[in-house]
Each structure stands twice: as C-alpha cells, then as structure tokens.
Amino acid sequence: MSHPAEHVEKWLRRFHATPDCAARLVCLPHAGGSASFFHPVSRALAPTVEVLAVQYPGRQDRRREPPVDNIPDLAEQVLGALRHLDDRPLALFGHSMGAVLGYELALRMRDAGLPPPAHLFVSGRRAPSRYRDERVHEVSDAQIVSELRALNGTDAVMLADPEVLDMILPAIRADYRAVETYRHDPARRLDCPVTVFTGDSDPRVSVDEARAWGEHTTGPTDLHVLPGGHFFLVDRGDRVIATVRRSLTGDHHPADL
C-alpha cells in the first residue's frame, strides 16, 4: 500500500507553492484533459489561493497507467489524495466531466467524515439529474476525434497526429465512458455553496440544465452565463477566476477590476 504522501504526489499537481494561502482549490479536468489545463488558473490565484490540479491516470506523466472508466472509482481515488489536506479550507472546481467528478467527490468527502468543501464550482456541465442519451464512448476513433474538434477544446495539431492520437484516445474514451454512464443518487444532496458557470452557446449544456444544479444542494447557488461554447473557460477565464477569488477570500484583485 502506498504512503499517503506518495498518493498525493501521484494525483495532485502543485504548480505554484503558496505556503501562506488562505484556501486551496482542487481543479478537476474535463474528459481527455490533464492537470496542465489549470496552470494559468494556478498562476492567477497564487499566492492567496493554492491550486492543486488533479492528474488522472492515462495521460501526460501518468500515460502508462490504465485510465479509470467510471466516476465512483475515480472519485474514491482522488478522495484518498485529499484526506490529509485539512489545514486550510478546501474548495473544488470541475469543468465538464470534472464537474460531475467534483459533485461525487463532495458527497464522498461528507460520507468519509471529512470537512465538506468550502465551495463547489462547476463549469460546462449539466446538473447531475439532467441526462442526455450520449454515447461517444461507443463510437469509432474517428468519430471521437470529430467530437473533440466540434467542442474546440483540444489542440488541432494533436488531433492531426496519428501517434499522439494512439496515446491519448484510450484515456479520452475511458473519460467519456465514465461521464456518460454516471447516474446520480436522487436521495443524496450537498450542503455546500455551489457556483455554476456555463457558456451561452454550449451545445452540450442549456442554461436550464445548468441552473438545475441548484436542486443538488441545500446551500446557496448562483449561476453565471458567459459568452462562448463548451470551452468558454479559455476565453473568459479572467471572469471565472475573479468570481472564484471573491468566493474563497472575499478579496478583489487589481486584475479582476
């Protein structure tokens, strides 16, 4: 059995160490995404908020590990990396598949007797109770690539390189299987604040589907509809970061004004 510190090191990437941070933000990537997606978020929030970006198995420096193809197992393994990070308020931020993972992780934190998340930020994803019949994990590799191109969140150069595709497609397919087969438990609700971000032209999330996150917590919720599609986060990151900073610290940063 691995030592807790080794488990943390395997799962979490700390791009900017901030020993005097007021809070920590655990960032959970989208399907096919990796920890490095959140490097700009880490840079922007340091030193007030320390960002810990989750690295799923099957990609980048963990590419030789088999990917996890279901949300419950993935949440349980991420939970193991967070158990001992209890010296600061800890919040969760998930984009797309990461939002579903964040929701399940928050529930499991409570079940494990850990302090609940100070805040759950969800981005680019429907509420857990809003399902669509999506089966990307069952289609051909070429169709998965078409889906990635349509969402405009993956480097086009990578998608045109057959060797790169051979490396990344197994993890992407596993991620899609995880999020498309996930089913929430209607009897379980969060009690932490939830902030929802969505793009006004996201083909995978309607504003009503995003607003329905409010049904999944007894805590306060707020919804921010920003210009853009599924990866509005790339172009509107400054507004998202400003909201996260205010929520976790109550402070305004000069860059937010």
CSV table of N, CA and C in Angstrom, one decimal, residues 34-189:
chain,number,residue,atom,x,y,z
A,34,SER,N,-6.0,17.3,-18.8
A,34,SER,CA,-4.9,17.0,-17.8
A,34,SER,C,-4.7,18.1,-16.9
A,35,ALA,N,-3.9,17.9,-15.9
A,35,ALA,CA,-3.7,18.9,-14.9
A,35,ALA,C,-3.1,20.2,-15.4
A,36,SER,N,-2.4,20.1,-16.5
A,36,SER,CA,-1.7,21.3,-17.0
A,36,SER,C,-2.7,22.3,-17.5
A,37,PHE,N,-4.0,21.9,-17.8
A,37,PHE,CA,-5.0,22.8,-18.3
A,37,PHE,C,-5.2,23.9,-17.3
A,38,PHE,N,-5.0,23.7,-16.0
A,38,PHE,CA,-5.2,24.6,-14.9
A,38,PHE,C,-4.0,25.4,-14.5
A,39,HIS,N,-2.9,25.3,-15.2
A,39,HIS,CA,-1.7,26.1,-14.9
A,39,HIS,C,-2.0,27.6,-14.9
A,40,PRO,N,-2.7,28.1,-15.9
A,40,PRO,CA,-3.0,29.6,-15.8
A,40,PRO,C,-3.9,30.0,-14.6
A,41,VAL,N,-4.8,29.1,-14.2
A,41,VAL,CA,-5.6,29.3,-13.0
A,41,VAL,C,-4.7,29.4,-11.8
A,42,SER,N,-3.8,28.5,-11.7
A,42,SER,CA,-2.9,28.4,-10.5
A,42,SER,C,-2.1,29.7,-10.5
A,43,ARG,N,-1.5,30.1,-11.6
A,43,ARG,CA,-0.7,31.4,-11.6
A,43,ARG,C,-1.5,32.6,-11.2
A,44,ALA,N,-2.8,32.7,-11.7
A,44,ALA,CA,-3.6,33.8,-11.4
A,44,ALA,C,-4.1,33.9,-10.0
A,45,LEU,N,-4.3,32.8,-9.3
A,45,LEU,CA,-4.8,32.8,-8.0
A,45,LEU,C,-3.7,32.8,-6.9
A,46,ALA,N,-2.5,32.4,-7.2
A,46,ALA,CA,-1.4,32.5,-6.3
A,46,ALA,C,-1.1,34.0,-5.9
A,47,PRO,N,-0.7,34.2,-4.7
A,47,PRO,CA,-0.4,33.3,-3.6
A,47,PRO,C,-1.6,33.2,-2.6
A,48,THR,N,-2.7,33.9,-2.9
A,48,THR,CA,-3.8,33.8,-1.9
A,48,THR,C,-4.5,32.5,-1.9
A,49,VAL,N,-4.7,31.9,-3.1
A,49,VAL,CA,-5.3,30.5,-3.2
A,49,VAL,C,-4.4,29.6,-3.9
A,50,GLU,N,-4.1,28.5,-3.2
A,50,GLU,CA,-3.2,27.5,-3.8
A,50,GLU,C,-4.1,26.5,-4.7
A,51,VAL,N,-3.7,26.3,-5.9
A,51,VAL,CA,-4.4,25.4,-6.8
A,51,VAL,C,-3.7,24.1,-6.8
A,52,LEU,N,-4.5,23.0,-6.6
A,52,LEU,CA,-4.0,21.6,-6.7
A,52,LEU,C,-4.8,21.0,-7.9
A,53,ALA,N,-4.1,20.8,-9.0
A,53,ALA,CA,-4.7,20.2,-10.2
A,53,ALA,C,-4.6,18.7,-10.2
A,54,VAL,N,-5.7,18.0,-10.4
A,54,VAL,CA,-5.8,16.6,-10.4
A,54,VAL,C,-5.2,16.0,-11.7
A,55,GLN,N,-4.3,15.1,-11.7
A,55,GLN,CA,-3.8,14.4,-12.9
A,55,GLN,C,-4.4,13.0,-12.9
A,56,TYR,N,-5.3,12.8,-13.8
A,56,TYR,CA,-5.9,11.4,-14.0
A,56,TYR,C,-4.9,10.5,-14.6
A,57,PRO,N,-5.0,9.2,-14.3
A,57,PRO,CA,-4.1,8.2,-14.9
A,57,PRO,C,-4.5,8.1,-16.4
A,58,GLY,N,-3.4,7.7,-17.2
A,58,GLY,CA,-3.6,7.5,-18.6
A,58,GLY,C,-3.2,8.7,-19.5
A,59,ARG,N,-2.6,9.7,-18.9
A,59,ARG,CA,-2.2,10.9,-19.7
A,59,ARG,C,-1.0,11.6,-19.1
A,60,GLN,N,-0.3,12.3,-20.0
A,60,GLN,CA,0.9,13.0,-19.6
A,60,GLN,C,1.9,12.1,-18.8
A,61,ASP,N,2.3,12.5,-17.6
A,61,ASP,CA,3.3,11.8,-16.9
A,61,ASP,C,2.7,10.5,-16.3
A,62,ARG,N,1.4,10.3,-16.4
A,62,ARG,CA,0.7,9.0,-16.0
A,62,ARG,C,0.2,8.2,-17.2
A,63,ARG,N,0.7,8.5,-18.3
A,63,ARG,CA,0.2,7.9,-19.6
A,63,ARG,C,0.3,6.4,-19.6
A,64,ARG,N,1.3,5.8,-18.8
A,64,ARG,CA,1.5,4.3,-18.8
A,64,ARG,C,0.5,3.6,-17.9
A,65,GLU,N,-0.2,4.4,-17.1
A,65,GLU,CA,-1.2,3.8,-16.2
A,65,GLU,C,-2.6,3.6,-16.9
A,66,PRO,N,-3.3,2.6,-16.6
A,66,PRO,CA,-4.6,2.4,-17.2
A,66,PRO,C,-5.6,3.5,-16.7
A,67,PRO,N,-6.4,4.0,-17.6
A,67,PRO,CA,-7.3,5.0,-17.2
A,67,PRO,C,-8.5,4.4,-16.4
A,68,VAL,N,-9.1,5.3,-15.6
A,68,VAL,CA,-10.3,4.8,-14.8
A,68,VAL,C,-11.5,5.2,-15.6
A,69,ASP,N,-12.4,4.2,-15.8
A,69,ASP,CA,-13.6,4.5,-16.7
A,69,ASP,C,-14.9,4.6,-16.0
A,70,ASN,N,-14.9,5.0,-14.7
A,70,ASN,CA,-16.2,5.2,-14.0
A,70,ASN,C,-15.9,6.3,-12.9
A,71,ILE,N,-16.9,7.1,-12.8
A,71,ILE,CA,-16.8,8.2,-11.8
A,71,ILE,C,-16.7,7.8,-10.4
A,72,PRO,N,-17.4,6.8,-9.9
A,72,PRO,CA,-17.3,6.4,-8.5
A,72,PRO,C,-15.9,6.0,-8.1
A,73,ASP,N,-15.2,5.2,-8.9
A,73,ASP,CA,-13.9,4.8,-8.6
A,73,ASP,C,-12.9,5.9,-8.7
A,74,LEU,N,-13.1,6.8,-9.7
A,74,LEU,CA,-12.2,7.9,-9.8
A,74,LEU,C,-12.3,8.9,-8.6
A,75,ALA,N,-13.6,9.1,-8.2
A,75,ALA,CA,-13.8,10.0,-7.0
A,75,ALA,C,-13.2,9.4,-5.8
A,76,GLU,N,-13.3,8.1,-5.6
A,76,GLU,CA,-12.7,7.4,-4.4
A,76,GLU,C,-11.2,7.5,-4.4
A,77,GLN,N,-10.6,7.4,-5.6
A,77,GLN,CA,-9.1,7.5,-5.6
A,77,GLN,C,-8.6,9.0,-5.4
A,78,VAL,N,-9.4,9.9,-6.0
A,78,VAL,CA,-9.0,11.3,-5.7
A,78,VAL,C,-9.2,11.7,-4.2
A,79,LEU,N,-10.3,11.1,-3.6
A,79,LEU,CA,-10.5,11.3,-2.2
A,79,LEU,C,-9.3,10.9,-1.4
A,80,GLY,N,-8.7,9.8,-1.7
A,80,GLY,CA,-7.5,9.3,-1.0
A,80,GLY,C,-6.4,10.4,-1.0
A,81,ALA,N,-6.3,11.2,-2.0
A,81,ALA,CA,-5.3,12.2,-2.1
A,81,ALA,C,-5.6,13.4,-1.3
A,82,LEU,N,-6.9,13.6,-1.0
A,82,LEU,CA,-7.3,14.8,-0.3
A,82,LEU,C,-7.5,14.7,1.2
A,83,ARG,N,-7.4,13.4,1.7
A,83,ARG,CA,-7.8,13.1,3.1
A,83,ARG,C,-7.0,13.9,4.1
A,84,HIS,N,-5.7,14.2,3.8
A,84,HIS,CA,-4.8,14.8,4.8
A,84,HIS,C,-4.6,16.3,4.5
A,85,LEU,N,-5.3,16.8,3.6
A,85,LEU,CA,-5.2,18.3,3.3
A,85,LEU,C,-6.3,19.0,4.0
A,86,ASP,N,-6.2,19.0,5.3
A,86,ASP,CA,-7.3,19.6,6.2
A,86,ASP,C,-6.8,20.8,7.0
A,87,ASP,N,-5.7,21.4,6.6
A,87,ASP,CA,-5.2,22.6,7.4
A,87,ASP,C,-5.7,23.9,6.8
A,88,ARG,N,-6.3,23.9,5.6
A,88,ARG,CA,-6.9,25.1,5.0
A,88,ARG,C,-8.3,24.7,4.5
A,89,PRO,N,-9.2,25.7,4.3
A,89,PRO,CA,-10.4,25.5,3.6
A,89,PRO,C,-10.1,24.9,2.2
A,90,LEU,N,-10.9,23.9,1.8
A,90,LEU,CA,-10.6,23.3,0.5
A,90,LEU,C,-11.9,23.4,-0.4
A,91,ALA,N,-11.7,23.9,-1.5
A,91,ALA,CA,-12.8,24.0,-2.5
A,91,ALA,C,-12.5,23.2,-3.7
A,92,LEU,N,-13.6,22.9,-4.5
A,92,LEU,CA,-13.5,22.0,-5.7
A,92,LEU,C,-13.9,22.8,-6.9
A,93,PHE,N,-13.2,22.7,-8.0
A,93,PHE,CA,-13.6,23.3,-9.3
A,93,PHE,C,-13.5,22.2,-10.4
A,94,GLY,N,-14.6,21.9,-11.1
A,94,GLY,CA,-14.6,20.9,-12.1
A,94,GLY,C,-15.2,21.4,-13.4
A,95,HIS,N,-14.5,21.2,-14.5
A,95,HIS,CA,-15.0,21.5,-15.8
A,95,HIS,C,-15.5,20.3,-16.6
A,96,SER,N,-16.7,20.4,-17.1
A,96,SER,CA,-17.3,19.3,-17.9
A,96,SER,C,-17.3,18.0,-17.1
A,97,MET,N,-16.6,16.9,-17.5
A,97,MET,CA,-16.6,15.7,-16.7
A,97,MET,C,-16.1,16.0,-15.3
A,98,GLY,N,-15.2,16.9,-15.1
A,98,GLY,CA,-14.7,17.3,-13.8
A,98,GLY,C,-15.7,17.8,-12.9
A,99,ALA,N,-16.8,18.5,-13.5
A,99,ALA,CA,-17.9,19.0,-12.6
A,99,ALA,C,-18.7,17.8,-12.0
A,100,VAL,N,-18.9,16.8,-12.8
A,100,VAL,CA,-19.6,15.6,-12.2
A,100,VAL,C,-18.7,14.9,-11.2
A,101,LEU,N,-17.4,14.8,-11.5
A,101,LEU,CA,-16.5,14.2,-10.5
A,101,LEU,C,-16.4,15.1,-9.2
A,102,GLY,N,-16.5,16.4,-9.4
A,102,GLY,CA,-16.5,17.2,-8.2
A,102,GLY,C,-17.7,17.0,-7.3
A,103,TYR,N,-18.8,16.9,-8.0
A,103,TYR,CA,-20.1,16.6,-7.2
A,103,TYR,C,-20.0,15.3,-6.4
A,104,GLU,N,-19.5,14.3,-7.1
A,104,GLU,CA,-19.4,13.0,-6.5
A,104,GLU,C,-18.4,13.0,-5.4
A,105,LEU,N,-17.3,13.7,-5.6
A,105,LEU,CA,-16.2,13.8,-4.6
A,105,LEU,C,-16.7,14.6,-3.4
A,106,ALA,N,-17.5,15.6,-3.6
A,106,ALA,CA,-18.0,16.4,-2.4
A,106,ALA,C,-18.9,15.5,-1.6
A,107,LEU,N,-19.7,14.7,-2.2
A,107,LEU,CA,-20.6,13.7,-1.5
A,107,LEU,C,-19.7,12.8,-0.7
A,108,ARG,N,-18.7,12.3,-1.3
A,108,ARG,CA,-17.8,11.3,-0.6
A,108,ARG,C,-17.0,11.9,0.5
A,109,MET,N,-16.6,13.1,0.4
A,109,MET,CA,-15.9,13.8,1.5
A,109,MET,C,-16.8,13.8,2.7
A,110,ARG,N,-18.1,14.2,2.5
A,110,ARG,CA,-19.0,14.2,3.7
A,110,ARG,C,-19.2,12.8,4.2
A,111,ASP,N,-19.4,11.8,3.4
A,111,ASP,CA,-19.6,10.4,3.8
A,111,ASP,C,-18.4,9.9,4.6
A,112,ALA,N,-17.2,10.4,4.3
A,112,ALA,CA,-16.0,9.9,4.9
A,112,ALA,C,-15.7,10.7,6.2
A,113,GLY,N,-16.6,11.6,6.6
A,113,GLY,CA,-16.4,12.4,7.8
A,113,GLY,C,-15.4,13.5,7.7
A,114,LEU,N,-15.0,13.8,6.5
A,114,LEU,CA,-14.1,14.9,6.3
A,114,LEU,C,-14.8,16.3,6.3
A,115,PRO,N,-14.1,17.4,6.5
A,115,PRO,CA,-14.8,18.7,6.3
A,115,PRO,C,-15.4,18.8,4.9
A,116,PRO,N,-16.6,19.3,4.8
A,116,PRO,CA,-17.2,19.5,3.5
A,116,PRO,C,-16.4,20.5,2.7
A,117,PRO,N,-16.5,20.5,1.4
A,117,PRO,CA,-15.9,21.6,0.6
A,117,PRO,C,-16.4,22.9,1.0
A,118,ALA,N,-15.5,23.9,1.0
A,118,ALA,CA,-15.9,25.3,1.3
A,118,ALA,C,-16.8,25.8,0.2
A,119,HIS,N,-16.6,25.2,-1.0
A,119,HIS,CA,-17.4,25.7,-2.2
A,119,HIS,C,-17.2,24.6,-3.3
A,120,LEU,N,-18.2,24.4,-4.1
A,120,LEU,CA,-18.1,23.6,-5.3
A,120,LEU,C,-18.4,24.5,-6.5
A,121,PHE,N,-17.4,24.6,-7.4
A,121,PHE,CA,-17.5,25.4,-8.6
A,121,PHE,C,-17.7,24.4,-9.8
A,122,VAL,N,-18.7,24.5,-10.5
A,122,VAL,CA,-18.9,23.6,-11.6
A,122,VAL,C,-19.0,24.4,-12.9
A,123,SER,N,-18.5,23.9,-14.0
A,123,SER,CA,-18.3,24.6,-15.2
A,123,SER,C,-18.6,23.7,-16.4
A,124,GLY,N,-19.4,24.2,-17.4
A,124,GLY,CA,-19.6,23.5,-18.6
A,124,GLY,C,-20.2,22.1,-18.5
A,125,ARG,N,-21.2,21.9,-17.5
A,125,ARG,CA,-21.8,20.6,-17.4
A,125,ARG,C,-23.2,20.8,-16.9
A,126,ARG,N,-24.1,19.9,-17.4
A,126,ARG,CA,-25.4,19.9,-16.9
A,126,ARG,C,-25.5,19.4,-15.4
A,127,ALA,N,-26.6,19.7,-14.7
A,127,ALA,CA,-26.8,19.2,-13.4
A,127,ALA,C,-26.8,17.7,-13.4
A,128,PRO,N,-26.4,17.0,-12.4
A,128,PRO,CA,-26.3,15.5,-12.4
A,128,PRO,C,-27.6,14.8,-12.7
A,129,SER,N,-28.7,15.5,-12.5
A,129,SER,CA,-30.0,14.9,-12.7
A,129,SER,C,-30.5,15.1,-14.2
A,130,ARG,N,-29.8,15.9,-14.9
A,130,ARG,CA,-30.2,16.2,-16.3
A,130,ARG,C,-29.4,15.3,-17.3
A,131,TYR,N,-30.0,14.3,-17.8
A,131,TYR,CA,-29.3,13.3,-18.7
A,131,TYR,C,-29.7,13.5,-20.1
A,132,ARG,N,-28.7,13.2,-21.0
A,132,ARG,CA,-28.9,13.1,-22.4
A,132,ARG,C,-28.4,11.8,-22.9
A,133,ASP,N,-28.9,11.3,-24.0
A,133,ASP,CA,-28.5,10.0,-24.5
A,133,ASP,C,-27.2,10.2,-25.3
A,134,GLU,N,-26.1,10.3,-24.6
A,134,GLU,CA,-24.8,10.5,-25.3
A,134,GLU,C,-24.0,9.2,-25.2
A,135,ARG,N,-23.4,8.8,-26.3
A,135,ARG,CA,-22.7,7.5,-26.4
A,135,ARG,C,-21.4,7.7,-27.1
A,136,VAL,N,-20.7,8.8,-26.9
A,136,VAL,CA,-19.4,9.0,-27.6
A,136,VAL,C,-18.4,7.9,-27.3
A,137,HIS,N,-18.5,7.3,-26.1
A,137,HIS,CA,-17.5,6.2,-25.7
A,137,HIS,C,-17.7,5.0,-26.5
A,138,GLU,N,-18.9,4.9,-27.3
A,138,GLU,CA,-19.1,3.7,-28.1
A,138,GLU,C,-18.8,3.8,-29.6
A,139,VAL,N,-18.5,5.0,-30.0
A,139,VAL,CA,-18.3,5.3,-31.4
A,139,VAL,C,-16.8,5.0,-31.8
A,140,SER,N,-16.5,5.2,-33.1
A,140,SER,CA,-15.2,4.9,-33.6
A,140,SER,C,-14.2,6.0,-33.2
A,141,ASP,N,-12.9,5.7,-33.3
A,141,ASP,CA,-11.9,6.7,-33.0
A,141,ASP,C,-12.1,7.9,-33.8
A,142,ALA,N,-12.4,7.8,-35.1
A,142,ALA,CA,-12.6,8.9,-36.0
A,142,ALA,C,-13.7,9.8,-35.5
A,143,GLN,N,-14.8,9.2,-35.0
A,143,GLN,CA,-16.0,10.0,-34.5
A,143,GLN,C,-15.6,10.7,-33.2
A,144,ILE,N,-14.8,10.0,-32.4
A,144,ILE,CA,-14.4,10.7,-31.2
A,144,ILE,C,-13.6,12.0,-31.5
A,145,VAL,N,-12.7,11.8,-32.5
A,145,VAL,CA,-11.9,13.0,-32.9
A,145,VAL,C,-12.8,14.1,-33.5
A,146,SER,N,-13.8,13.7,-34.2
A,146,SER,CA,-14.8,14.7,-34.7
A,146,SER,C,-15.5,15.4,-33.6
A,147,GLU,N,-15.8,14.7,-32.5
A,147,GLU,CA,-16.5,15.3,-31.3
A,147,GLU,C,-15.5,16.3,-30.7
A,148,LEU,N,-14.3,15.9,-30.5
A,148,LEU,CA,-13.3,16.8,-29.9
A,148,LEU,C,-13.1,18.1,-30.8
A,149,ARG,N,-13.1,17.9,-32.1
A,149,ARG,CA,-12.9,19.1,-32.9
A,149,ARG,C,-14.2,20.0,-32.8
A,150,ALA,N,-15.3,19.4,-32.7
A,150,ALA,CA,-16.6,20.2,-32.6
A,150,ALA,C,-16.6,21.0,-31.3
A,151,LEU,N,-16.1,20.5,-30.2
A,151,LEU,CA,-16.1,21.2,-28.9
A,151,LEU,C,-14.9,22.2,-28.8
A,152,ASN,N,-13.9,22.0,-29.7
A,152,ASN,CA,-12.9,23.0,-29.8
A,152,ASN,C,-12.1,23.2,-28.5
A,153,GLY,N,-11.8,22.1,-27.8
A,153,GLY,CA,-11.1,22.2,-26.6
A,153,GLY,C,-9.8,21.4,-26.6
A,154,THR,N,-9.5,20.8,-27.8
A,154,THR,CA,-8.2,20.0,-27.9
A,154,THR,C,-7.4,20.6,-29.0
A,155,ASP,N,-6.1,20.7,-28.8
A,155,ASP,CA,-5.2,21.2,-29.8
A,155,ASP,C,-5.4,20.5,-31.2
A,156,ALA,N,-5.7,21.3,-32.2
A,156,ALA,CA,-5.9,20.7,-33.5
A,156,ALA,C,-4.7,20.0,-34.1
A,157,VAL,N,-3.5,20.4,-33.7
A,157,VAL,CA,-2.3,19.8,-34.1
A,157,VAL,C,-2.2,18.3,-33.5
A,158,MET,N,-2.6,18.2,-32.3
A,158,MET,CA,-2.6,16.9,-31.6
A,158,MET,C,-3.6,16.0,-32.3
A,159,LEU,N,-4.7,16.5,-32.7
A,159,LEU,CA,-5.8,15.7,-33.3
A,159,LEU,C,-5.4,15.2,-34.7
A,160,ALA,N,-4.4,15.9,-35.3
A,160,ALA,CA,-3.9,15.5,-36.7
A,160,ALA,C,-2.7,14.6,-36.6
A,161,ASP,N,-2.2,14.3,-35.5
A,161,ASP,CA,-1.0,13.4,-35.4
A,161,ASP,C,-1.4,12.0,-35.0
A,162,PRO,N,-1.3,11.1,-35.9
A,162,PRO,CA,-1.7,9.7,-35.5
A,162,PRO,C,-1.0,9.1,-34.3
A,163,GLU,N,0.3,9.4,-34.1
A,163,GLU,CA,1.0,8.8,-33.0
A,163,GLU,C,0.4,9.4,-31.7
A,164,VAL,N,0.2,10.7,-31.7
A,164,VAL,CA,-0.4,11.3,-30.5
A,164,VAL,C,-1.8,10.7,-30.2
A,165,LEU,N,-2.6,10.6,-31.2
A,165,LEU,CA,-3.9,10.0,-31.1
A,165,LEU,C,-3.9,8.6,-30.5
A,166,ASP,N,-2.9,7.8,-30.9
A,166,ASP,CA,-2.8,6.5,-30.3
A,166,ASP,C,-2.5,6.5,-28.8
A,167,MET,N,-1.8,7.6,-28.4
A,167,MET,CA,-1.5,7.7,-27.0
A,167,MET,C,-2.7,8.2,-26.2
A,168,ILE,N,-3.5,9.2,-26.7
A,168,ILE,CA,-4.5,9.9,-25.9
A,168,ILE,C,-5.9,9.3,-26.0
A,169,LEU,N,-6.2,8.6,-27.1
A,169,LEU,CA,-7.6,8.1,-27.3
A,169,LEU,C,-8.1,7.1,-26.3
A,170,PRO,N,-7.2,6.2,-25.8
A,170,PRO,CA,-7.8,5.3,-24.8
A,170,PRO,C,-8.2,6.0,-23.5
A,171,ALA,N,-7.5,7.0,-23.1
A,171,ALA,CA,-7.9,7.8,-21.9
A,171,ALA,C,-9.1,8.6,-22.2
A,172,ILE,N,-9.2,9.2,-23.4
A,172,ILE,CA,-10.4,10.0,-23.8
A,172,ILE,C,-11.6,9.1,-23.8
A,173,ARG,N,-11.5,7.9,-24.4
A,173,ARG,CA,-12.7,7.0,-24.5
A,173,ARG,C,-13.1,6.6,-23.0
A,174,ALA,N,-12.2,6.3,-22.2
A,174,ALA,CA,-12.5,6.0,-20.8
A,174,ALA,C,-13.2,7.1,-20.1
A,175,ASP,N,-12.7,8.3,-20.3
A,175,ASP,CA,-13.3,9.5,-19.7
A,175,ASP,C,-14.8,9.7,-20.1
A,176,TYR,N,-15.0,9.5,-21.4
A,176,TYR,CA,-16.4,9.6,-21.9
A,176,TYR,C,-17.3,8.5,-21.4
A,177,ARG,N,-16.7,7.3,-21.3
A,177,ARG,CA,-17.5,6.2,-20.7
A,177,ARG,C,-17.9,6.6,-19.2
A,178,ALA,N,-16.9,7.1,-18.5
A,178,ALA,CA,-17.1,7.5,-17.1
A,178,ALA,C,-18.3,8.5,-16.9
A,179,VAL,N,-18.2,9.5,-17.7
A,179,VAL,CA,-19.2,10.6,-17.5
A,179,VAL,C,-20.6,10.2,-18.2
A,180,GLU,N,-20.6,9.5,-19.3
A,180,GLU,CA,-21.8,9.1,-19.9
A,180,GLU,C,-22.6,8.0,-19.3
A,181,THR,N,-21.9,7.2,-18.5
A,181,THR,CA,-22.6,6.1,-17.8
A,181,THR,C,-22.9,6.5,-16.3
A,182,TYR,N,-22.5,7.7,-15.9
A,182,TYR,CA,-22.7,8.1,-14.5
A,182,TYR,C,-24.2,8.3,-14.2
A,183,ARG,N,-24.7,7.8,-13.1
A,183,ARG,CA,-26.0,8.1,-12.6
A,183,ARG,C,-26.0,8.6,-11.2
A,184,HIS,N,-26.6,9.7,-10.9
A,184,HIS,CA,-26.6,10.2,-9.6
A,184,HIS,C,-27.6,9.5,-8.7
A,185,ASP,N,-27.5,9.7,-7.4
A,185,ASP,CA,-28.4,9.1,-6.4
A,185,ASP,C,-29.3,10.3,-6.0
A,186,PRO,N,-30.6,10.2,-6.4
A,186,PRO,CA,-31.5,11.3,-6.1
A,186,PRO,C,-31.7,11.6,-4.6
A,187,ALA,N,-31.4,10.6,-3.8
A,187,ALA,CA,-31.6,10.8,-2.3
A,187,ALA,C,-30.5,11.6,-1.7
A,188,ARG,N,-29.4,11.8,-2.4
A,188,ARG,CA,-28.2,12.5,-1.8
A,188,ARG,C,-28.1,13.9,-2.3
A,189,ARG,N,-27.9,14.9,-1.4
A,189,ARG,CA,-27.7,16.3,-1.8
A,189,ARG,C,-26.6,16.8,-1.0
